[in-house]
mmCIF file of C-alpha atoms in Angstrom:
data_model
loop_
_atom_site.group_PDB
_atom_site.id
_atom_site.type_symbol
_atom_site.label_atom_id
_atom_site.label_comp_id
_atom_site.label_asym_id
_atom_site.label_seq_id
_atom_site.Cartn_x
_atom_site.Cartn_y
_atom_site.Cartn_z
ATOM 1 C CA UNK V 1172 132.096 119.255 120.224
ATOM 2 C CA UNK V 1173 129.409 119.005 122.276
ATOM 3 C CA UNK V 1174 128.006 122.140 120.570
ATOM 4 C CA UNK V 1175 128.435 120.015 117.403
ATOM 5 C CA UNK V 1176 126.481 117.152 118.822
ATOM 6 C CA UNK V 1177 123.491 118.707 119.834
ATOM 7 C CA UNK V 1178 123.046 119.866 117.348
ATOM 8 C CA UNK V 1179 123.333 117.270 115.149
ATOM 9 C CA UNK V 1180 121.295 115.572 117.656
ATOM 10 C CA UNK V 1181 118.884 118.043 117.395
ATOM 11 C CA UNK V 1182 118.691 118.036 113.068
ATOM 12 C CA UNK V 1183 118.073 113.765 114.224
ATOM 13 C CA UNK V 1184 115.241 114.801 116.270
ATOM 14 C CA UNK V 1185 113.635 117.024 114.106
ATOM 15 C CA UNK V 1186 114.350 114.409 111.348
ATOM 16 C CA UNK V 1187 113.012 112.110 113.336
ATOM 17 C CA UNK V 1188 109.442 113.939 113.908
ATOM 18 C CA UNK V 1189 108.979 114.849 110.248
ATOM 19 C CA UNK V 1190 109.539 111.577 109.797
ATOM 20 C CA UNK V 1191 106.633 110.513 112.007
ATOM 21 C CA UNK V 1192 104.197 113.273 111.038
ATOM 22 C CA UNK V 1193 104.415 111.826 107.091
ATOM 23 C CA UNK V 1194 104.230 108.332 108.376
ATOM 24 C CA UNK V 1195 100.948 109.210 109.903
ATOM 25 C CA UNK V 1196 99.258 111.187 107.814
ATOM 26 C CA UNK V 1197 99.903 108.662 105.024
ATOM 27 C CA UNK V 1198 97.927 106.109 107.735
ATOM 28 C CA UNK V 1199 95.083 108.190 107.994
ATOM 29 C CA UNK V 1200 95.065 109.043 104.568
ATOM 30 C CA UNK V 1201 95.362 105.454 103.954
ATOM 31 C CA UNK V 1202 92.039 104.473 106.733
ATOM 32 C CA UNK V 1203 89.779 107.141 105.344
ATOM 33 C CA UNK V 1204 89.897 105.980 101.601
ATOM 34 C CA UNK V 1205 89.355 102.219 103.089
ATOM 35 C CA UNK V 1206 87.189 103.543 105.371
ATOM 36 C CA UNK V 1207 84.411 102.955 102.712
ATOM 37 C CA UNK V 1208 85.746 98.773 102.305
ATOM 38 C CA UNK V 1209 85.577 97.949 105.836
ATOM 39 C CA UNK V 1210 82.260 95.950 105.110
ATOM 40 C CA UNK V 1211 83.243 94.436 101.819
ATOM 41 C CA UNK V 1212 86.756 93.222 104.161
ATOM 42 C CA UNK V 1213 84.447 92.193 106.541
ATOM 43 C CA UNK V 1214 82.384 90.370 105.163
ATOM 44 C CA UNK V 1215 85.090 88.542 103.390
ATOM 45 C CA UNK V 1216 86.563 87.768 106.620
ATOM 46 C CA UNK V 1217 83.320 85.958 107.795
ATOM 47 C CA UNK V 1218 82.888 84.244 104.406
ATOM 48 C CA UNK V 1219 86.124 82.683 104.555
ATOM 49 C CA UNK V 1220 85.761 81.296 108.037
ATOM 50 C CA UNK V 1221 82.320 80.600 107.251
ATOM 51 C CA UNK V 1222 83.363 78.152 104.579
ATOM 52 C CA UNK V 1223 85.238 76.125 107.506
ATOM 53 C CA UNK V 1224 81.991 75.775 109.286
ATOM 54 C CA UNK V 1225 80.260 73.891 106.722
ATOM 55 C CA UNK V 1226 81.129 69.790 108.185
ATOM 56 C CA UNK V 1227 77.864 69.436 110.156
ATOM 57 C CA UNK V 1228 74.844 71.254 110.022
ATOM 58 C CA UNK V 1229 74.021 72.953 113.146
ATOM 59 C CA UNK V 1230 77.530 74.677 112.845
ATOM 60 C CA UNK V 1231 76.976 75.467 109.220
ATOM 61 C CA UNK V 1232 73.064 76.827 110.697
ATOM 62 C CA UNK V 1233 74.873 78.855 113.503
ATOM 63 C CA UNK V 1234 77.872 80.495 112.180
ATOM 64 C CA UNK V 1235 74.830 82.025 109.078
ATOM 65 C CA UNK V 1236 72.590 83.005 111.496
ATOM 66 C CA UNK V 1237 75.439 84.808 114.085
ATOM 67 C CA UNK V 1238 76.046 86.244 109.753
ATOM 68 C CA UNK V 1239 72.219 87.471 109.432
ATOM 69 C CA UNK V 1240 72.811 89.431 112.551
ATOM 70 C CA UNK V 1241 76.020 90.902 112.210
ATOM 71 C CA UNK V 1242 74.611 92.605 108.806
ATOM 72 C CA UNK V 1243 71.406 93.199 110.219
ATOM 73 C CA UNK V 1244 73.182 95.029 113.151
ATOM 74 C CA UNK V 1245 74.337 97.794 110.617
ATOM 75 C CA UNK V 1246 71.376 99.195 109.012
ATOM 76 C CA UNK V 1247 69.552 99.255 113.070
ATOM 77 C CA UNK V 1248 72.238 100.811 114.149
ATOM 78 C CA UNK V 1249 71.322 103.557 111.465
ATOM 79 C CA UNK V 1250 67.353 103.982 111.685
ATOM 80 C CA UNK V 1251 66.971 102.000 115.413
ATOM 81 C CA UNK V 1252 70.088 103.677 117.294
ATOM 82 C CA UNK V 1253 73.678 102.040 118.803
ATOM 83 C CA UNK V 1254 71.008 100.423 121.579
ATOM 84 C CA UNK V 1255 69.486 98.000 119.407
ATOM 85 C CA UNK V 1256 72.283 97.672 117.013
ATOM 86 C CA UNK V 1257 74.890 96.942 119.226
ATOM 87 C CA UNK V 1258 73.088 93.979 121.040
ATOM 88 C CA UNK V 1259 72.565 92.649 117.415
ATOM 89 C CA UNK V 1260 75.864 93.113 116.687
ATOM 90 C CA UNK V 1261 77.435 91.112 119.763
ATOM 91 C CA UNK V 1262 74.871 88.013 119.574
ATOM 92 C CA UNK V 1263 75.725 87.821 115.818
ATOM 93 C CA UNK V 1264 79.923 88.003 116.290
ATOM 94 C CA UNK V 1265 78.892 85.369 119.789
ATOM 95 C CA UNK V 1266 76.988 83.084 117.266
ATOM 96 C CA UNK V 1267 79.503 83.044 114.512
ATOM 97 C CA UNK V 1268 82.419 83.072 116.541
ATOM 98 C CA UNK V 1269 80.969 79.819 118.896
ATOM 99 C CA UNK V 1270 80.180 77.898 115.893
ATOM 100 C CA UNK V 1271 83.168 78.337 114.849
ATOM 101 C CA UNK V 1272 85.025 77.284 117.694
ATOM 102 C CA UNK V 1273 82.644 74.251 117.637
ATOM 103 C CA UNK V 1274 84.338 73.617 114.279
ATOM 104 C CA UNK V 1275 88.028 73.617 114.904
ATOM 105 C CA UNK V 1276 88.504 69.934 114.976
ATOM 106 C CA UNK V 1277 87.647 69.935 111.941
ATOM 107 C CA UNK V 1278 89.224 72.513 110.580
ATOM 108 C CA UNK V 1279 92.492 71.657 112.339
ATOM 109 C CA UNK V 1280 91.806 67.799 113.268
ATOM 110 C CA UNK V 1281 91.915 66.020 116.331
ATOM 111 C CA UNK V 1282 94.572 67.269 118.330
ATOM 112 C CA UNK V 1283 92.358 70.625 119.051
ATOM 113 C CA UNK V 1284 90.554 70.313 122.078
ATOM 114 C CA UNK V 1285 86.782 70.282 121.005
ATOM 115 C CA UNK V 1286 84.178 72.801 122.857
ATOM 116 C CA UNK V 1287 81.096 71.657 123.799
#
């Protein structure tokens, strides 16, 4: 009885390991296929949240400036290296994020605390 239970536990473990390997390989293959589309997904995400920042002129200008810096950071990394591209990326992301935070009261009503 004990030997049979051990054998059944071993078969369950082997099945679990194989299922995990199949899942990991599927995720890796899926992410490899989508790797070239990440810029499209990120631009759609930025565009959706940026559309909500156009309630005031200053937040619209800030969000568009942040997106411009973010987009410029990709070729900067390619041609000038990471030390130039990453600060551009971080600055663009922070400017855009601050614009989104400033426009939260306009998006979700007056119950959201104002960032000033």
